[in-house]
Short mmCIF file of C-alpha atoms in Angstrom, two decimals:
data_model
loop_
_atom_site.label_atom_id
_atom_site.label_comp_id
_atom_site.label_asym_id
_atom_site.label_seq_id
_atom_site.Cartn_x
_atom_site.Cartn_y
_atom_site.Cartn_z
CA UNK A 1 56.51 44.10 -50.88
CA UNK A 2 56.26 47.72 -50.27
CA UNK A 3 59.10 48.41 -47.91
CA UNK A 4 59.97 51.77 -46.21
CA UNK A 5 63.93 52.36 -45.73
CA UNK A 6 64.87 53.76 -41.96
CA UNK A 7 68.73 54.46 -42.95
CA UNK A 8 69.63 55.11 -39.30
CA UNK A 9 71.02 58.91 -39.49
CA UNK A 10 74.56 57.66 -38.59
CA UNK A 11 74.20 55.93 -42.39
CA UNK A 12 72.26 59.34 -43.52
CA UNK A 13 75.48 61.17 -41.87
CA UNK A 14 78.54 59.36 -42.54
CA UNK A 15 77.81 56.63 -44.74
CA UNK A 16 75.16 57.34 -47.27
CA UNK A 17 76.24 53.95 -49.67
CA UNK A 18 74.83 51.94 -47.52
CA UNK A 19 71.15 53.35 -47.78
CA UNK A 20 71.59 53.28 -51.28
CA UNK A 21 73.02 49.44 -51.64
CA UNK A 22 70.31 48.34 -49.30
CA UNK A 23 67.78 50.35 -51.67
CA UNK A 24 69.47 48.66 -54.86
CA UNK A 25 69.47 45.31 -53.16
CA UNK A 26 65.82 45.22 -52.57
CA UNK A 27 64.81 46.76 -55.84
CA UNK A 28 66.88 44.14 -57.48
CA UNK A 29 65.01 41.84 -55.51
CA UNK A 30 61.53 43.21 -57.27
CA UNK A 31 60.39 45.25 -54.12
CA UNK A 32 59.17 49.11 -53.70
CA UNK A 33 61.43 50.75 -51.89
CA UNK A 34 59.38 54.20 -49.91
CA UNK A 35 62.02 56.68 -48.04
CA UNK A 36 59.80 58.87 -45.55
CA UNK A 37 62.29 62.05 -45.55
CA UNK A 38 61.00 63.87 -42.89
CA UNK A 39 62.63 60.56 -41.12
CA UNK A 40 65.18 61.69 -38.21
CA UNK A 41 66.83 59.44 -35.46
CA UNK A 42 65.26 56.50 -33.66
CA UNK A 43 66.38 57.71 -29.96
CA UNK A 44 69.05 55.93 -29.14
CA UNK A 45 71.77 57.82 -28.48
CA UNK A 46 69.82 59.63 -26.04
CA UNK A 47 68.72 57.22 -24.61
CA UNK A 48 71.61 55.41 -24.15
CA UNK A 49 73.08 58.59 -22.51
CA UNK A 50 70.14 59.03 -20.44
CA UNK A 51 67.78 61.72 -21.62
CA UNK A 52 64.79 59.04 -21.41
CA UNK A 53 62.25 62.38 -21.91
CA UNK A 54 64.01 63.42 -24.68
CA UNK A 55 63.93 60.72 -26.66
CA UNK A 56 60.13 60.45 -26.78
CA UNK A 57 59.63 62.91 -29.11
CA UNK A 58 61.68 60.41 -31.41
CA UNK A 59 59.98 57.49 -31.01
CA UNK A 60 56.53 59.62 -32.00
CA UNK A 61 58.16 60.76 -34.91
CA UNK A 62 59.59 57.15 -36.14
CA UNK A 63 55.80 55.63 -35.55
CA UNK A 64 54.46 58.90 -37.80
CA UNK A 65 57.04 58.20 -40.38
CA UNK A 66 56.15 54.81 -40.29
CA UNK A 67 52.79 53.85 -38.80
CA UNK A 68 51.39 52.43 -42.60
CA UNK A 69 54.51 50.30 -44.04
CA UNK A 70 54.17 47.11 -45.19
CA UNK A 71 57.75 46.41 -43.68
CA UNK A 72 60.44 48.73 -42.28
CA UNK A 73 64.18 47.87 -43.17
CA UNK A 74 66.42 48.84 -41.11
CA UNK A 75 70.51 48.80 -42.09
CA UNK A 76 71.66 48.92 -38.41
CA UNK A 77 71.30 46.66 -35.88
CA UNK A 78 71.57 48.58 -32.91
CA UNK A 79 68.92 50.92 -34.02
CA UNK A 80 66.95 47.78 -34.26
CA UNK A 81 67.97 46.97 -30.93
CA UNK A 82 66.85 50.10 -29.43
CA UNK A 83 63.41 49.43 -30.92
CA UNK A 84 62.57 46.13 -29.79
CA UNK A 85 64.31 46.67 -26.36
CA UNK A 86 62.84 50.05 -25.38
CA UNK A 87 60.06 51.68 -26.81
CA UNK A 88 57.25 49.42 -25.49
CA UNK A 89 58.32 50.75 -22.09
CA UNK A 90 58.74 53.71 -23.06
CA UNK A 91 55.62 53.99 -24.65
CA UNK A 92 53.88 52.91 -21.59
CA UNK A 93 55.68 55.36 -19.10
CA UNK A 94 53.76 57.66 -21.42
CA UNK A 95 50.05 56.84 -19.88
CA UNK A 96 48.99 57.29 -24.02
CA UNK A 97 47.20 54.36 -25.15
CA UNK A 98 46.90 55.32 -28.60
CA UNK A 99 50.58 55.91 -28.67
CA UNK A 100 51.32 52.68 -27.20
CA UNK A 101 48.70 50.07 -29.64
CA UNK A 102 50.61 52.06 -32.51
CA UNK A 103 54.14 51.26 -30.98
CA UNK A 104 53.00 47.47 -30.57
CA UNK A 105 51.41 47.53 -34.00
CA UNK A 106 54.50 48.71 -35.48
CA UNK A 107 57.12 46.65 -34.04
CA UNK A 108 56.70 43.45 -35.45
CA UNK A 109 56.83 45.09 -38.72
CA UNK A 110 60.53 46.53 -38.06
CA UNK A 111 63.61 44.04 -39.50
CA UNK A 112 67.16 44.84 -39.66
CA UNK A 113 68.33 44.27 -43.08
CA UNK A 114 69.94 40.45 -42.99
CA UNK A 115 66.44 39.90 -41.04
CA UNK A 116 64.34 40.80 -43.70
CA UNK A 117 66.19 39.08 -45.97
CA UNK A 118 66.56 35.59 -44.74
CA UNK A 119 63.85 35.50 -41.77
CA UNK A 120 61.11 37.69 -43.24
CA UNK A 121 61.64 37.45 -47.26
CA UNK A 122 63.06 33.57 -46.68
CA UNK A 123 66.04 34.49 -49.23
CA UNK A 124 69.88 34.17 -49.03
CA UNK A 125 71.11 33.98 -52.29
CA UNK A 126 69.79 37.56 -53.65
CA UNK A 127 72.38 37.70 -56.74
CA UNK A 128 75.67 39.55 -55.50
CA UNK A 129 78.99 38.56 -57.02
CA UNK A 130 82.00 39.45 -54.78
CA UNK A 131 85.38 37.81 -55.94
CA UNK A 132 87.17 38.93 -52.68
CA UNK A 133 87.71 37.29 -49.17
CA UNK A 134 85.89 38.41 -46.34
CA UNK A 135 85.66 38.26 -42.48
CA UNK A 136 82.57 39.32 -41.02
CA UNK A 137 81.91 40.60 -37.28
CA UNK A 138 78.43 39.94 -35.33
CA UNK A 139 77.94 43.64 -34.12
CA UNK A 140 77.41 43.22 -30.06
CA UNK A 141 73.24 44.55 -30.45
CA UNK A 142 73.16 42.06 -33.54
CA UNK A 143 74.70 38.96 -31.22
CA UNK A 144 73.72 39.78 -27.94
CA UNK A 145 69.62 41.40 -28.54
CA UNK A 146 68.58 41.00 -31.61
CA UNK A 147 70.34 37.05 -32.09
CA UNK A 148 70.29 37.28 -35.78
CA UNK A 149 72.08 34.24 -35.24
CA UNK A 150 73.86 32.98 -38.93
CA UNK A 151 71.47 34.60 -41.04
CA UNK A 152 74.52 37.14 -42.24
CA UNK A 153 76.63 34.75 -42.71
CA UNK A 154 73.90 32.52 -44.93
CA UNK A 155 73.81 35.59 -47.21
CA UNK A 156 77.72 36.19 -47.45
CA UNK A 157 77.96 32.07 -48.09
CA UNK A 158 76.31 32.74 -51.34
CA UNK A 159 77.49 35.27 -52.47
CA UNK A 160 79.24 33.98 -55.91
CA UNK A 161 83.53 33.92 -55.43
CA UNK A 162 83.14 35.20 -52.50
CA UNK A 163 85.68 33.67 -49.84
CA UNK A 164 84.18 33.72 -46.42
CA UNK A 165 86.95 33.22 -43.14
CA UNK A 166 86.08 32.59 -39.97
CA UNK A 167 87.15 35.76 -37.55
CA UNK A 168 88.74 34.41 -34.43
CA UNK A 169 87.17 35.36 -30.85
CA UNK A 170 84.26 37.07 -32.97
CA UNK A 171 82.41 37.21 -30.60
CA UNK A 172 84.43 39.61 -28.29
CA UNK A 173 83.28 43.64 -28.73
CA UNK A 174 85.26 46.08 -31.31
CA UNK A 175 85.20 48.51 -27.86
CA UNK A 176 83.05 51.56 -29.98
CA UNK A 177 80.02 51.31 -28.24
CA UNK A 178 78.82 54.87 -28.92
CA UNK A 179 79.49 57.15 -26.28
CA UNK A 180 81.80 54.18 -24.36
CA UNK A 181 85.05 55.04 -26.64
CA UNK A 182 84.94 59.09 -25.60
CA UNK A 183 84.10 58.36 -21.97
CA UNK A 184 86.40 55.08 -22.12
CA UNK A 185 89.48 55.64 -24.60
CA UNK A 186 91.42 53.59 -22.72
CA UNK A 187 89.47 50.67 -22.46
CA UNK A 188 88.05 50.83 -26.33
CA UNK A 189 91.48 51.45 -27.91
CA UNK A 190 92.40 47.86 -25.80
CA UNK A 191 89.55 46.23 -27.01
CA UNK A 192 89.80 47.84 -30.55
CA UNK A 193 93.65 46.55 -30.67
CA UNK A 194 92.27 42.72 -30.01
CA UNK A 195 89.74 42.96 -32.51
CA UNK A 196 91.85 43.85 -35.44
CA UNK A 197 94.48 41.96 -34.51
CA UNK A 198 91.69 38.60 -35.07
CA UNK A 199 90.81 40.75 -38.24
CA UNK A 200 94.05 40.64 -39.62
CA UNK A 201 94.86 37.14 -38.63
CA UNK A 202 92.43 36.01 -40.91
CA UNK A 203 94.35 37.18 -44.04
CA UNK A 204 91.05 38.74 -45.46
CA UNK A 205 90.72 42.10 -47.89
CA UNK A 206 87.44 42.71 -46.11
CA UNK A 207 85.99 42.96 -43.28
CA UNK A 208 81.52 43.46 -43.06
CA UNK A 209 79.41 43.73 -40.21
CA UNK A 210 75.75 44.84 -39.74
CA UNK A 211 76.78 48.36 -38.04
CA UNK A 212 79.07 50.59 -39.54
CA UNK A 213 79.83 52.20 -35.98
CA UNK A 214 81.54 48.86 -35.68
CA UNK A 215 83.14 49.44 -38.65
CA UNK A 216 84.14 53.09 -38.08
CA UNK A 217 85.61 52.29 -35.16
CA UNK A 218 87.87 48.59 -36.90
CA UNK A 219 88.34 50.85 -39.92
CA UNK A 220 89.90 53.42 -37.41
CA UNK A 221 92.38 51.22 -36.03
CA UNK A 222 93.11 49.10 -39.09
CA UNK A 223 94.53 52.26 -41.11
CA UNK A 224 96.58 53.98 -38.57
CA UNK A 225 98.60 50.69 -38.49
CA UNK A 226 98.86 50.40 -42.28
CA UNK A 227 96.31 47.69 -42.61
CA UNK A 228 95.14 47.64 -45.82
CA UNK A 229 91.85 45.71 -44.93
CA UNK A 230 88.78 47.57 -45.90
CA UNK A 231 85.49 47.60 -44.09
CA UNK A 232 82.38 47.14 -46.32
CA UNK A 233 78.56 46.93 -44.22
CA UNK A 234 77.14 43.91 -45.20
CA UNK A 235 74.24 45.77 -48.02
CA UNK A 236 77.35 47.00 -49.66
CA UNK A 237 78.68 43.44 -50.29
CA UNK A 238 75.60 42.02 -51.64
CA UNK A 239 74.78 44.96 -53.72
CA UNK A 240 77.88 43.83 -55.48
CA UNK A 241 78.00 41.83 -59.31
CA UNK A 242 81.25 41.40 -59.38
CA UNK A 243 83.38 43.89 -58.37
CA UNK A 244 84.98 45.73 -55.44
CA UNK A 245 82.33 48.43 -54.04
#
């Protein structure tokens, strides 16, 4: 397939690897890989915050950068999220037809990254090698909106020597939540203190999700109490032959 890359710009920002194991991943896989540069931030933030207006001009922008893929791959499930749950209203509170046939057009052709894999490409073994054990966290947008359901856990399974443990109360939130952890610190440092806690009661070296804000934020509290767990997003693991990425 011919699919264009929408590395989120918190991956663009603070964690470039992942754009590039998601690229190397799909390659590997025998795909094109397109990466629209002129490519800026799907909305959500503001949105979330509640500049509704100004997040328009974003949504324009992601349908011009994207308007004629084949399939859009996506390594963040809340940007996903934002997508599916938002723009066809706000498209529509724009009274622009044209704007909103492309929104609706484009949509269905927009998969976060375990998505395309298993649900759109029908794979989960795609050839990583991992000889580590692993815990791995359903992001709140990836449980709760987008129900990827097991289909990250089907790729981690095979994954060759890879040692997959089952994260207790995984379901409960790492307390990031964007803006929630400045306006909240209380509250998210709580949550945060649970979560890692489960993380290193599983007694694995890793821990992967589909979000590294998730990650940032378990990565944060992991090593200022010594933890020597490392967080990984889940393109970095199956990028991997062998080896720790």
């Amino acid at each position: 397939m011919r699919i264009a890359l929408f590395v989120a710009c918190y991956n663009d920002t603070l964690f470039p690897q992942t754009g590039i194991a998601v690229t190397r991943v799909l390659e590997r896989l025998g795909h094109t890989i397109e990466f629209p540069v002129q490519q800026t931030c799907c909305g959500q933030m503001h949105y979330n915050t509640g500049y509704h207006r100004e997040a328009v001009p974003l949504v324009r922008r992601f349908v011009e950068m994207f308007r004629d893929a084949e399939a859009v791959c996506v390594p963040s499930a809340s940007c996903v999220a934002m997508m599916r749950e938002h723009y066809v209203m706000m498209a529509e509170a724009e009274d622009d037809p044209a704007f909103l046939a492309e929104v609706r057009s484009l949509l269905p052709r927009v998969f976060e990254f375990s998505e395309l894999l298993v649900n759109r490409l029908g794979l989960e073994d795609v050839g990583a090698a991992f000889p580590h054990s692993v815990t791995y966290h359903p992001s709140c947008h990836s449980l709760r909106m987008l129900h990827v359901g097991d289909a990250p856990v089907k790729l981690l399974r095979s994954v060759r020597d890879l040692t997959l443990l089952e994260l207790p109360n995984k379901e409960q939130c790492c307390g990031f939540g964007g803006t929630f952890a400045v306006k909240n610190p209380d509250v998210s440092v709580a949550m945060l203190t649970e979560k890692d806690a489960c993380v290193v009661q599983t007694g694995a070296e890793v821990v992967t999700a589909l979000d590294n804000s998730c990650l940032m934020q378990i990565y944060g509290g992991l090593h200022r109490s010594g933890s020597k767990v490392r967080t990984l997003h889940l393109a970095e693991i199956l990028e991997s032959t062998g080896g720790l990425a």
